[in-house]
mmCIF file of C-alpha atoms and ligand atoms in Angstrom:
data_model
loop_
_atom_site.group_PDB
_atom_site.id
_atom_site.type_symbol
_atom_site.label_atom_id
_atom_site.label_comp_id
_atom_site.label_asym_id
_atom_site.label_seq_id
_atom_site.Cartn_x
_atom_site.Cartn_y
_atom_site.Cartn_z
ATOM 1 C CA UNK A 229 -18.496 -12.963 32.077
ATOM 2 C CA UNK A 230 -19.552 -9.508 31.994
ATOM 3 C CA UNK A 231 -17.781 -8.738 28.902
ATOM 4 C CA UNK A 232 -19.409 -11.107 26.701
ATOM 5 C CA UNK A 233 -23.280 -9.604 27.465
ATOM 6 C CA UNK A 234 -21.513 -5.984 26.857
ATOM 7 C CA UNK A 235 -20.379 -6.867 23.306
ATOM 8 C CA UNK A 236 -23.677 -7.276 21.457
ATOM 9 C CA UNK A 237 -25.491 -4.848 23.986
ATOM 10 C CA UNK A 238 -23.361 -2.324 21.707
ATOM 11 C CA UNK A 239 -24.756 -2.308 19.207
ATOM 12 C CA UNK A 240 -27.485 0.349 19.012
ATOM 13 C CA UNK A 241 -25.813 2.325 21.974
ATOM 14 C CA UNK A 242 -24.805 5.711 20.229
ATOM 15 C CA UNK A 243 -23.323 7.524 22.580
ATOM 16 C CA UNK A 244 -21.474 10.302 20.994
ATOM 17 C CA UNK A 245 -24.077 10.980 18.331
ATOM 18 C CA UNK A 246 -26.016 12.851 21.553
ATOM 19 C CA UNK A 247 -23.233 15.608 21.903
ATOM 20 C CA UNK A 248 -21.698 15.360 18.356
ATOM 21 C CA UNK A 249 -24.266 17.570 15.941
ATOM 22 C CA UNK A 250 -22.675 15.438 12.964
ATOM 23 C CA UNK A 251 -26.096 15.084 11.255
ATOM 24 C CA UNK A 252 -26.861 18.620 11.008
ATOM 25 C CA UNK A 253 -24.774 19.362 7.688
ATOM 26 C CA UNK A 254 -24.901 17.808 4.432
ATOM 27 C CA UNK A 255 -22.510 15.869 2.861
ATOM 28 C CA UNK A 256 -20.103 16.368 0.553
ATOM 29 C CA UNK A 257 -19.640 13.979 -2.095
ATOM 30 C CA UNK A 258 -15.929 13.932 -0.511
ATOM 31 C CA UNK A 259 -17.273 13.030 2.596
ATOM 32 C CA UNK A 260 -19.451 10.001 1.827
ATOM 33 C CA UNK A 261 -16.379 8.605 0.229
ATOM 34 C CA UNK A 262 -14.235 8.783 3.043
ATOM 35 C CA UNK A 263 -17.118 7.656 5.577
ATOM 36 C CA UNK A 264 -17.759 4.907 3.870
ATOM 37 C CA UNK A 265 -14.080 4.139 3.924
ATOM 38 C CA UNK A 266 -14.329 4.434 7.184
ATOM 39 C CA UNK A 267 -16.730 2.528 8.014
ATOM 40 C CA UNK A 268 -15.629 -0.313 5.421
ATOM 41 C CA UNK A 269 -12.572 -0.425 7.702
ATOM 42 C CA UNK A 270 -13.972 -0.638 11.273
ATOM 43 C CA UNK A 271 -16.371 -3.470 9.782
ATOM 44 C CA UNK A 272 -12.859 -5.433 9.170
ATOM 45 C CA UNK A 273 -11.163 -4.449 12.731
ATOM 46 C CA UNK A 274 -14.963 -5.111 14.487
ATOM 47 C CA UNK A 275 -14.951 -8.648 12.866
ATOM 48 C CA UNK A 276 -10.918 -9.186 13.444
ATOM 49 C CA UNK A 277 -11.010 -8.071 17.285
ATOM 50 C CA UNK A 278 -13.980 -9.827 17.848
ATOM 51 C CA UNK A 279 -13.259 -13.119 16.481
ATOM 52 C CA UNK A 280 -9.797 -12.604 18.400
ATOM 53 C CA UNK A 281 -12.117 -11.997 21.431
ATOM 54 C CA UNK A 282 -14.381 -15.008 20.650
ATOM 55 C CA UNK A 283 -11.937 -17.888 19.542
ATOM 56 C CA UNK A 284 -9.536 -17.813 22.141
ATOM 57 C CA UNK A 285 -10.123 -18.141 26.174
ATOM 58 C CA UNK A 286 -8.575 -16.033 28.923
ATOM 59 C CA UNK A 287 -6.305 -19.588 29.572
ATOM 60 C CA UNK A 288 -4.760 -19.248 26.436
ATOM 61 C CA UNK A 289 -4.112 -15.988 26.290
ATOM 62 C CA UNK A 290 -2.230 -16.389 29.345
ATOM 63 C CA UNK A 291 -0.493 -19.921 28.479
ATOM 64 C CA UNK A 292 0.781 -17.858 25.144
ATOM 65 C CA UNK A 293 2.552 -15.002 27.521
ATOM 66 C CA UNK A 294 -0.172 -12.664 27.534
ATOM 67 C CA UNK A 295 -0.667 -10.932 31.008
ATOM 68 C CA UNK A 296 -4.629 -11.411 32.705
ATOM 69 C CA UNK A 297 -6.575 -9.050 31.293
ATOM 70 C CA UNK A 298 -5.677 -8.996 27.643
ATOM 71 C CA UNK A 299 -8.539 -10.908 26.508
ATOM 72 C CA UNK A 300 -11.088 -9.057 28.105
ATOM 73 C CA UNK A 301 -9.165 -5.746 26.746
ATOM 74 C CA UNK A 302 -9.583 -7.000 23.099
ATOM 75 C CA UNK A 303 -12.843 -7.420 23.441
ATOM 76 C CA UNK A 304 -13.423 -3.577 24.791
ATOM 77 C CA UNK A 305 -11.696 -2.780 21.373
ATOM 78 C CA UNK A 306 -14.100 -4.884 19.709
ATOM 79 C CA UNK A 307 -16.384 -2.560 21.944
ATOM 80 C CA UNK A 308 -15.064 0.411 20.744
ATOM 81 C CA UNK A 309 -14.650 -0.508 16.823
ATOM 82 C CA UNK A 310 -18.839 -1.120 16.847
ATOM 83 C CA UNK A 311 -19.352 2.341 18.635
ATOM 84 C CA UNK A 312 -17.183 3.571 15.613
ATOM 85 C CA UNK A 313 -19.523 1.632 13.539
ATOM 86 C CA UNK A 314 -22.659 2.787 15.130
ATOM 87 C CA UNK A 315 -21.628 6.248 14.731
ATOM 88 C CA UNK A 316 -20.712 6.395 11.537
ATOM 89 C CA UNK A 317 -23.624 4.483 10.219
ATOM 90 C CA UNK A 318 -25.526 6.862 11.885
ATOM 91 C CA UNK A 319 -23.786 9.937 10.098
ATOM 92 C CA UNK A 320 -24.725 8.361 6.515
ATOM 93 C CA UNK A 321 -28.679 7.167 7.349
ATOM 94 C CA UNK A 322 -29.209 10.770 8.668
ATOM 95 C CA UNK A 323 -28.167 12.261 5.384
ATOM 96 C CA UNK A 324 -30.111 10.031 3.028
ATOM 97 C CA UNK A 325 -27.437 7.332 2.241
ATOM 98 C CA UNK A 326 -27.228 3.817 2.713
ATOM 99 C CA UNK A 327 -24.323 2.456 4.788
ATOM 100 C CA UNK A 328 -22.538 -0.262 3.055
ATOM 101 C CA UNK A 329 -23.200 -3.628 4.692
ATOM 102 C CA UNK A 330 -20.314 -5.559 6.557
ATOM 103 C CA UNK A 331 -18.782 -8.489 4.699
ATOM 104 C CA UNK A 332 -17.581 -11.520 4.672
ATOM 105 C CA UNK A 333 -13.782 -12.333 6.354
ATOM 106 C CA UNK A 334 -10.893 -14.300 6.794
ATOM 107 C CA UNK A 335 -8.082 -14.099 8.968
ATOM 108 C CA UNK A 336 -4.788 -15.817 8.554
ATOM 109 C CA UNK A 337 -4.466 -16.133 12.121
ATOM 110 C CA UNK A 338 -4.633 -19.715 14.600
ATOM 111 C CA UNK A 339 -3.287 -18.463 18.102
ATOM 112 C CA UNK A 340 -3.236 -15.719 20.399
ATOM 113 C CA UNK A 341 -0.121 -14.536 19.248
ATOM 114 C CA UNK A 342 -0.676 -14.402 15.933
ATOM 115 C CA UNK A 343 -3.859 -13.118 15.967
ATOM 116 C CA UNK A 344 -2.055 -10.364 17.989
ATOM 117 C CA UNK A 345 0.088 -9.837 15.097
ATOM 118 C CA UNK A 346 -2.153 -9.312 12.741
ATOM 119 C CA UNK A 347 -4.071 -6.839 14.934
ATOM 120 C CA UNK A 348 -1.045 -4.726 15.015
ATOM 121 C CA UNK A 349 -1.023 -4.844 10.993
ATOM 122 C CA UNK A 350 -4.990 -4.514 10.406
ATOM 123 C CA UNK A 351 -4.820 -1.585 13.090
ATOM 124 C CA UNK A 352 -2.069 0.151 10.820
ATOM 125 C CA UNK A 353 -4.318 0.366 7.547
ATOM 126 C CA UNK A 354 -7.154 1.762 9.759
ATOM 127 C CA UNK A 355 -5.000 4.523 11.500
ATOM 128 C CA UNK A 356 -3.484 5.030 8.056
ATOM 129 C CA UNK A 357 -6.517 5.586 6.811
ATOM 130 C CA UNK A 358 -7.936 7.952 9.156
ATOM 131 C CA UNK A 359 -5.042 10.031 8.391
ATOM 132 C CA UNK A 360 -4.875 9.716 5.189
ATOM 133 C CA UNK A 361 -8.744 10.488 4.651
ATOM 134 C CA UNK A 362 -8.887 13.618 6.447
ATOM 135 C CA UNK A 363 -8.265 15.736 3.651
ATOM 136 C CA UNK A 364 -11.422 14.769 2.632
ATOM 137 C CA UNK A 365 -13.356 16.330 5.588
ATOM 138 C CA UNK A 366 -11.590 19.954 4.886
ATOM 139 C CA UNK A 367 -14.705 21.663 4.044
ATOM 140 C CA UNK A 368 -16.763 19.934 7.268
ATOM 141 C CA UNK A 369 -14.633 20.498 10.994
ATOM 142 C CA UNK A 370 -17.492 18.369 12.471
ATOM 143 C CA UNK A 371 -15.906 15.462 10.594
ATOM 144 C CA UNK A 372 -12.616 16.186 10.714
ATOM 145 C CA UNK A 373 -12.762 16.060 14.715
ATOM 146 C CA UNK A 374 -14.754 13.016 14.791
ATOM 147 C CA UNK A 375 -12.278 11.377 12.872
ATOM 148 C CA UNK A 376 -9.508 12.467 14.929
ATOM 149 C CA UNK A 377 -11.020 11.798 17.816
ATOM 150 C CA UNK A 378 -11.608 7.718 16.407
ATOM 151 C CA UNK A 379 -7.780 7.713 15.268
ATOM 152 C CA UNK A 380 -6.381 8.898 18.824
ATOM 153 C CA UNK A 381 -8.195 5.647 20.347
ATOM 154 C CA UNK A 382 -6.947 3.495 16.960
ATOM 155 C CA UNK A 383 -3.599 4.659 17.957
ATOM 156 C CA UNK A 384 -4.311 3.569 21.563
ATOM 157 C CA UNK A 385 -5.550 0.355 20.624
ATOM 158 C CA UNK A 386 -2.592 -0.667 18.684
ATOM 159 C CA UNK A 387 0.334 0.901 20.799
ATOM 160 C CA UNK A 388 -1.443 -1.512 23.720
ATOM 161 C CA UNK A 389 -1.489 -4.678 21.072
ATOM 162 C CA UNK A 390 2.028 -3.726 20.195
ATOM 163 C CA UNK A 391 3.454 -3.522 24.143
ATOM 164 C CA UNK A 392 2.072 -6.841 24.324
ATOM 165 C CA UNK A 393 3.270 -8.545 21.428
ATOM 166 C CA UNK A 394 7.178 -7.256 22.946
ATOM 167 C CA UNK A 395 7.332 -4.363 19.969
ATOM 168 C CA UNK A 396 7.760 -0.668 20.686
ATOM 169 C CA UNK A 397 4.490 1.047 21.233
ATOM 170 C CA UNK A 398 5.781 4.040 19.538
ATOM 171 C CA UNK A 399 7.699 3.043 17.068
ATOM 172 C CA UNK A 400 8.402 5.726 15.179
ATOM 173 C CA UNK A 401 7.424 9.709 15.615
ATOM 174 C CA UNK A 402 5.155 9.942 12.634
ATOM 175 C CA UNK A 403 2.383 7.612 11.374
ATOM 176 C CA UNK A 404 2.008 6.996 8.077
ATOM 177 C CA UNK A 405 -0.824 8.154 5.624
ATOM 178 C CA UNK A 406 -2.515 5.985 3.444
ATOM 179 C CA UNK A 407 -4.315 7.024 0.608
ATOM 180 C CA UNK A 408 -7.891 5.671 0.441
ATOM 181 C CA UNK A 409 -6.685 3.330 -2.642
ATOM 182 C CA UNK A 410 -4.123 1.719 -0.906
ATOM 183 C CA UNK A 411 -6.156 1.680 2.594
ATOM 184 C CA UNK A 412 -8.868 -0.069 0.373
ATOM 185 C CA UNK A 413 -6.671 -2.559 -1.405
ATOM 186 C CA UNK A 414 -4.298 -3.714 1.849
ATOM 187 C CA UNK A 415 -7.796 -4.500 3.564
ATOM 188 C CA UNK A 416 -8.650 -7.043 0.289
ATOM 189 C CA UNK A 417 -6.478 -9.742 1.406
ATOM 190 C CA UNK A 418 -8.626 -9.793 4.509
ATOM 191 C CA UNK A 419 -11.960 -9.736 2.148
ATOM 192 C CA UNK A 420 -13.279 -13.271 1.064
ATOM 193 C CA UNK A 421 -16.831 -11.477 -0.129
ATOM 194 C CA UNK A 422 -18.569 -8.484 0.381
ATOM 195 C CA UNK A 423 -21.885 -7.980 -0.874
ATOM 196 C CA UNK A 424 -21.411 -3.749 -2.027
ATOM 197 C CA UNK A 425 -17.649 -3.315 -2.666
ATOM 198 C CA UNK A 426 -16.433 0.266 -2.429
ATOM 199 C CA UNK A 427 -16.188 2.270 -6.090
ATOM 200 C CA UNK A 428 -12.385 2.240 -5.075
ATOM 201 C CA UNK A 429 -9.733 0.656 -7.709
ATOM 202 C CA UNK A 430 -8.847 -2.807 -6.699
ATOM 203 C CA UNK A 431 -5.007 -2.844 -7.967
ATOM 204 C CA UNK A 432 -2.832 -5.987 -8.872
ATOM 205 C CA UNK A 433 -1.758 -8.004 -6.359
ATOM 206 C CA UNK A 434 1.848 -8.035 -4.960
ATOM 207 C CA UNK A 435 1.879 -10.520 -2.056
ATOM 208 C CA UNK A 436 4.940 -10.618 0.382
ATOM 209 C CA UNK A 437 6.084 -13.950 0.226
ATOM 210 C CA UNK A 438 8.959 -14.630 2.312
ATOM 211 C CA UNK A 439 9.230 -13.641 5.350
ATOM 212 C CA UNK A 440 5.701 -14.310 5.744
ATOM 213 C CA UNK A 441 4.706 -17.829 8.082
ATOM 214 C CA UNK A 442 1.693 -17.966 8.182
ATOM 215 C CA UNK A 443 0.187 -16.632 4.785
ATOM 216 C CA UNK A 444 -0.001 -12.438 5.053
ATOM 217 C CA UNK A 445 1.591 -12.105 8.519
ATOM 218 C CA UNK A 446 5.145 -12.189 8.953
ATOM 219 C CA UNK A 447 7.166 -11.508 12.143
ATOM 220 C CA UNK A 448 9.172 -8.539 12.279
ATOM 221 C CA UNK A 449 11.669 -8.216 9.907
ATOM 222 C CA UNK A 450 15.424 -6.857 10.306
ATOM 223 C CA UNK A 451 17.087 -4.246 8.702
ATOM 224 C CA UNK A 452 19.017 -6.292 5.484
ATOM 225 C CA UNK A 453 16.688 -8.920 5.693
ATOM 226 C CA UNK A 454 15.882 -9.764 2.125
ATOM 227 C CA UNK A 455 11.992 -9.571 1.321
ATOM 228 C CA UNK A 456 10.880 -11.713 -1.185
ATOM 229 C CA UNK A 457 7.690 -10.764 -3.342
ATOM 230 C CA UNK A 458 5.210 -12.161 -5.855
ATOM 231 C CA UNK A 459 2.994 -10.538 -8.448
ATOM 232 C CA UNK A 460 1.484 -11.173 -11.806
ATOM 233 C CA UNK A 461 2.539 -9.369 -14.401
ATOM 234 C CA UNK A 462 -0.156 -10.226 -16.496
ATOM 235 C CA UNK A 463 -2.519 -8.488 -14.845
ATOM 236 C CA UNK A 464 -0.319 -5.277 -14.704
ATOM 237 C CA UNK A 465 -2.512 -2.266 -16.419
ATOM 238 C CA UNK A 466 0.120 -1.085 -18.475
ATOM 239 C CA UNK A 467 2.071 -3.353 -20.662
ATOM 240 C CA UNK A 468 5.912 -3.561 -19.227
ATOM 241 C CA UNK A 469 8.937 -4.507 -21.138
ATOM 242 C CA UNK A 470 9.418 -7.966 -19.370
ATOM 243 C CA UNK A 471 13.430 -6.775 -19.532
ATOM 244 C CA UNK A 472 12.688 -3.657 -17.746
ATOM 245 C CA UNK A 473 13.671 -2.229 -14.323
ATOM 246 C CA UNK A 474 11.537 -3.146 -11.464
ATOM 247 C CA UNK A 475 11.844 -1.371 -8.131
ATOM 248 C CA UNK A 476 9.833 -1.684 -4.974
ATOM 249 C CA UNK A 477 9.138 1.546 -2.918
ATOM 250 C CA UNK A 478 8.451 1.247 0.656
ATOM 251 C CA UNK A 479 6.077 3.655 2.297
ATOM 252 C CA UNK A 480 7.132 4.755 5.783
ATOM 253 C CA UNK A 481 6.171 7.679 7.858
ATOM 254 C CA UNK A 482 5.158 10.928 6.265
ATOM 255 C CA UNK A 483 7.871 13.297 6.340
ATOM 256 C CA UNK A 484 10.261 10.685 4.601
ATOM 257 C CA UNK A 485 9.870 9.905 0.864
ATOM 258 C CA UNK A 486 9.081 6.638 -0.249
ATOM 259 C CA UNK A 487 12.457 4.589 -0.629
ATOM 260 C CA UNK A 488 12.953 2.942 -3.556
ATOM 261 C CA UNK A 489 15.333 -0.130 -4.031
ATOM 262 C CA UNK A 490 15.913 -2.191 -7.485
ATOM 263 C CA UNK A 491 14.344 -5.440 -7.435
ATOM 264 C CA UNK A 492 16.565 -8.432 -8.205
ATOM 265 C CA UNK A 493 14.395 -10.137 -10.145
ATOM 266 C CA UNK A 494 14.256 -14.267 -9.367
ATOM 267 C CA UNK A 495 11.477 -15.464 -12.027
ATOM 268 C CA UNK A 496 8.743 -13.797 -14.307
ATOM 269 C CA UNK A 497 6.788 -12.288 -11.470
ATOM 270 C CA UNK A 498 8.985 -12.723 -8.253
ATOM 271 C CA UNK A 499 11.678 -10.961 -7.117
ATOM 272 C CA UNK A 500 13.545 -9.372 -4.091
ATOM 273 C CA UNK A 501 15.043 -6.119 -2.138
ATOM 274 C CA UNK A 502 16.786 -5.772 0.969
ATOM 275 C CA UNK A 503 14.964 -4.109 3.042
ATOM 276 C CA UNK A 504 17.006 -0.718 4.620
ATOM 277 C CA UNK A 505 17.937 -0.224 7.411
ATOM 278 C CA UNK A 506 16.126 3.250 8.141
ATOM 279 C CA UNK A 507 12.611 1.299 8.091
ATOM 280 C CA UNK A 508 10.664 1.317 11.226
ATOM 281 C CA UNK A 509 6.952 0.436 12.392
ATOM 282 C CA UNK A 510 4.963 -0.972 9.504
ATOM 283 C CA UNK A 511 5.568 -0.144 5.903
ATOM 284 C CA UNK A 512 3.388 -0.607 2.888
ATOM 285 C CA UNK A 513 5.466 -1.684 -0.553
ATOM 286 C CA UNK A 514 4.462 -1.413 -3.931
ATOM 287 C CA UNK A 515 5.597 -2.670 -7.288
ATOM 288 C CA UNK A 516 6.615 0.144 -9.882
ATOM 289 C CA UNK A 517 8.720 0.936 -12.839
ATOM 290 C CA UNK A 518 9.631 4.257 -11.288
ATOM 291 C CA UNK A 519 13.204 4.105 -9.781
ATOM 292 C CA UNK A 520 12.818 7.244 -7.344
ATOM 293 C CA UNK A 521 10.890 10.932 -6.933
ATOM 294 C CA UNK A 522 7.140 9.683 -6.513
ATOM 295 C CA UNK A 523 5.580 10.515 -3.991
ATOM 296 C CA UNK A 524 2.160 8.111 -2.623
ATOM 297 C CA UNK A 525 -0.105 10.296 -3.618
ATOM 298 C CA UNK A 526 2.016 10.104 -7.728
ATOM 299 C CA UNK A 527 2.693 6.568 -6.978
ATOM 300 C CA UNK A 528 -1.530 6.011 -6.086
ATOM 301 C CA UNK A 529 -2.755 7.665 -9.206
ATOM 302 C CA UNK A 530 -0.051 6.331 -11.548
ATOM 303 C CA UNK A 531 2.632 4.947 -10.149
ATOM 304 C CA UNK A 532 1.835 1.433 -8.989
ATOM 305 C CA UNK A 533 2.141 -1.808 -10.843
ATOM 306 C CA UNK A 534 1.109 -3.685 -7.851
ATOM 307 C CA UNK A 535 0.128 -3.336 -4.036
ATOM 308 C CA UNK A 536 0.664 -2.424 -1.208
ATOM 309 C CA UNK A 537 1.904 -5.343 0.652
ATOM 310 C CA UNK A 538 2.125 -4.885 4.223
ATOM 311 C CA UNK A 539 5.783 -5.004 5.968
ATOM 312 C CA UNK A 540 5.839 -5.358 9.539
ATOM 313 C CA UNK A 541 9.596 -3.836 10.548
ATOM 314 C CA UNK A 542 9.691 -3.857 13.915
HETATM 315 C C1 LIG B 871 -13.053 -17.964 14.826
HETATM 316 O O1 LIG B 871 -14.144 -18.811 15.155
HETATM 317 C C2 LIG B 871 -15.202 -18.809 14.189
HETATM 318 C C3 LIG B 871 -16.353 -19.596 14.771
HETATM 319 O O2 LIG B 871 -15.915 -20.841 15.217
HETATM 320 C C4 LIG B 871 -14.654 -19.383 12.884
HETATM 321 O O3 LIG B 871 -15.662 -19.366 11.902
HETATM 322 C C5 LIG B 871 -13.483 -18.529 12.428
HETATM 323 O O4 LIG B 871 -12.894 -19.105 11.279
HETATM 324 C C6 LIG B 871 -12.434 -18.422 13.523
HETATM 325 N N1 LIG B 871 -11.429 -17.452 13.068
HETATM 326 C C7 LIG B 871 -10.134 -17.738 12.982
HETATM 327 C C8 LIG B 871 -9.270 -16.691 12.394
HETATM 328 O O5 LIG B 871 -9.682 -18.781 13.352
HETATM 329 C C1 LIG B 872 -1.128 -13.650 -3.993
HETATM 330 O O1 LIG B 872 -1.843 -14.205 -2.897
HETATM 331 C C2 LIG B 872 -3.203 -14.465 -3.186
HETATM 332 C C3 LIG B 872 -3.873 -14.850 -1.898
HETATM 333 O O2 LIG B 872 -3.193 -15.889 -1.283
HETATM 334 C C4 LIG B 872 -3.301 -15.521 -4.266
HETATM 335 O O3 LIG B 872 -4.645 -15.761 -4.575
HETATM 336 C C5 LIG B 872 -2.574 -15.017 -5.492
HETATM 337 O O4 LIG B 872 -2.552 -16.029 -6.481
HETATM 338 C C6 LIG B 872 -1.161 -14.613 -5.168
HETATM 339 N N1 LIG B 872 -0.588 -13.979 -6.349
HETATM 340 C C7 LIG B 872 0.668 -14.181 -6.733
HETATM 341 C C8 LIG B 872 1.073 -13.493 -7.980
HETATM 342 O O5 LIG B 872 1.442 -14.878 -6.108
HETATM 343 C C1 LIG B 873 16.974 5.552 3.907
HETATM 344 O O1 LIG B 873 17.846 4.600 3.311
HETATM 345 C C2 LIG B 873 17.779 4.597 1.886
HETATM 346 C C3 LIG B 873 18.579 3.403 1.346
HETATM 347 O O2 LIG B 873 19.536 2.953 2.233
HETATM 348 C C4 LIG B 873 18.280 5.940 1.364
HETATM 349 O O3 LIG B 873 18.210 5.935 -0.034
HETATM 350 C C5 LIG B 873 17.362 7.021 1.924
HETATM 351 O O4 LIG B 873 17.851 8.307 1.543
HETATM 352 C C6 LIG B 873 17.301 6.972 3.438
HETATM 353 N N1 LIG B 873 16.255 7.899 3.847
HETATM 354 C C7 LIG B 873 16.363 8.686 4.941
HETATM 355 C C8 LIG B 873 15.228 9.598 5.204
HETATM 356 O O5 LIG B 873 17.314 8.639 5.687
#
């Protein structure tokens, strides 16, 4: 197939690094940060789409519901993630720094569809991140257009995964930001080594627990449904009054605060919320003592006893 000869033929093809002067200016601190964000990320949607690409065969694509075509599309994703990667490394080698290796990955999916799923999810950290990071680039407009011009084809590649998978392509008017903390801990689950971790906080963990079949990726949840959560307080980094409060705030699209809802606590270290009913898309949820008023950015630099955990809504 004429797919599988273009896939490693990509790599070394640079094709917007001709027309894009990105190597001209030098780098902000700032911008190596976010870069190498970056590129962290597309090494985790590169190794997802192509193992997607790789494990399955055009038959079963099609026996699970998918329509022809599908398979070879994920691999043109795959395509387009190492083109992000190939740019991006270039960006960093031409200003004196070394791009961080790719590492080492696991994916808690085992069939078309629920690899599908979990592109959907993976794909939301990565356009989150985008977003999110783009503050970063204010001082250098070459960047900053780059980057948008990765995140409109992110976008693309997940409202097409989403179509197929039966969810809205669109589902909401707003995508949500994620700050390069959270972007950098919701892709850990996905991490089983890497050989140069990010200098990024790794927070405590707050796993999702039910719905969630298979481990990490659960189907779409209703308003009301009750979402059940794990975490261990002994490795919060503040010491909590085990009688205390608990509340989970749900990230969701910019231009609404983060909601906040009490947890009912069912054990030392698991508990639940319902989740509300004005929830769309994908939201991130963290574990905090705060009951209300924090924004991401307040709950990212002090606000979080443990996260993100990944929702998928709808
Ligand atoms: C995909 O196939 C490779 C090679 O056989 C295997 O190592 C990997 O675990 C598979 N990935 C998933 C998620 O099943
Ligand atoms: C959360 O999930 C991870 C990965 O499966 C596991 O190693 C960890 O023990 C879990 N933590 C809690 C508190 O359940
Ligand atoms: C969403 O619902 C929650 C809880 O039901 C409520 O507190 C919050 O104000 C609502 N937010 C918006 C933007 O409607």
């Amino acid at each position: 197939m004429k797919l599988l000869s273009f896939l490693p033929l990509a790599i070394g093809v640079l094709p917007l690094v001709a027309s894009v002067p990105l190597t001209k200016r030098a780098l902000s601190a700032s911008d190596q940060s976010v870069l190498e964000l970056a590129l962290y990320l597309e090494h985790l949607e590169h190794a997802m789409y192509s193992s997607g690409f790789q494990n399955f065969t055009e038959q079963q694509y099609e026996s699970a519901g998918f329509p022809p075509g599908f398979r070879d599309n994920v691999g043109v994703i795959a395509s387009h993630e190492q083109t992000h990667i190939d740019l991006l490394t270039t960006v960093l080698t031409s200003n004196g720094i070394t791009p961080i290796p790719t590492c080492q990955y696991k994916f808690p999916f085992t069939d078309p569809k629920s690899f599908a799923a979990l592109a959907n999810m993976v794909s939301t950290v990565g356009i989150g991140a985008y977003i999110g990071g783009a503050t970063g680039f204010s001082d250098n407009e070459q960047l900053l257009t780059a980057a948008g011009s990765i995140l409109a084809v992110e976008a693309r590649h997940d409202a097409y995964v989403r179509t197929e998978i039966g969810a809205s392509p669109f589902p909401t008017a707003f995508d949500t930001a994620l700050t390069p903390v959270f972007a950098y801990n919701l892709a850990q689950m996905f991490i089983v080594s890497c050989p140069q971790p990010l200098p990024i906080i790794v927070l405590p963990k707050l796993n999702l627990t039910s719905p969630m079949p298979p481990q990490n990726l659960q189907p779409p949840v209703a308003a009301g449904t009750t979402l059940s959560f794990a975490w261990d307080p002994s490795k919060f980094f503040v010491s909590v009054d085990p009688n205390a409060p608990l509340y989970i705030a749900l990230i969701n699209q910019d231009v609404q605060a983060p909601i906040f809802q009490e947890v009912t606590k069912t054990g030392s270290g698991t508990g639940t919320v319902p989740l509300p009913a004005n929830i769309t898309g994908v939201a991130f949820a963290v574990l905090t003592t705060f009951s209300g008023g924090l924004t991401e950015a307040q709950l990212t630099q002090y606000g979080t006893l443990a996260g993100p955990a990944e929702v998928a809504v709808s």
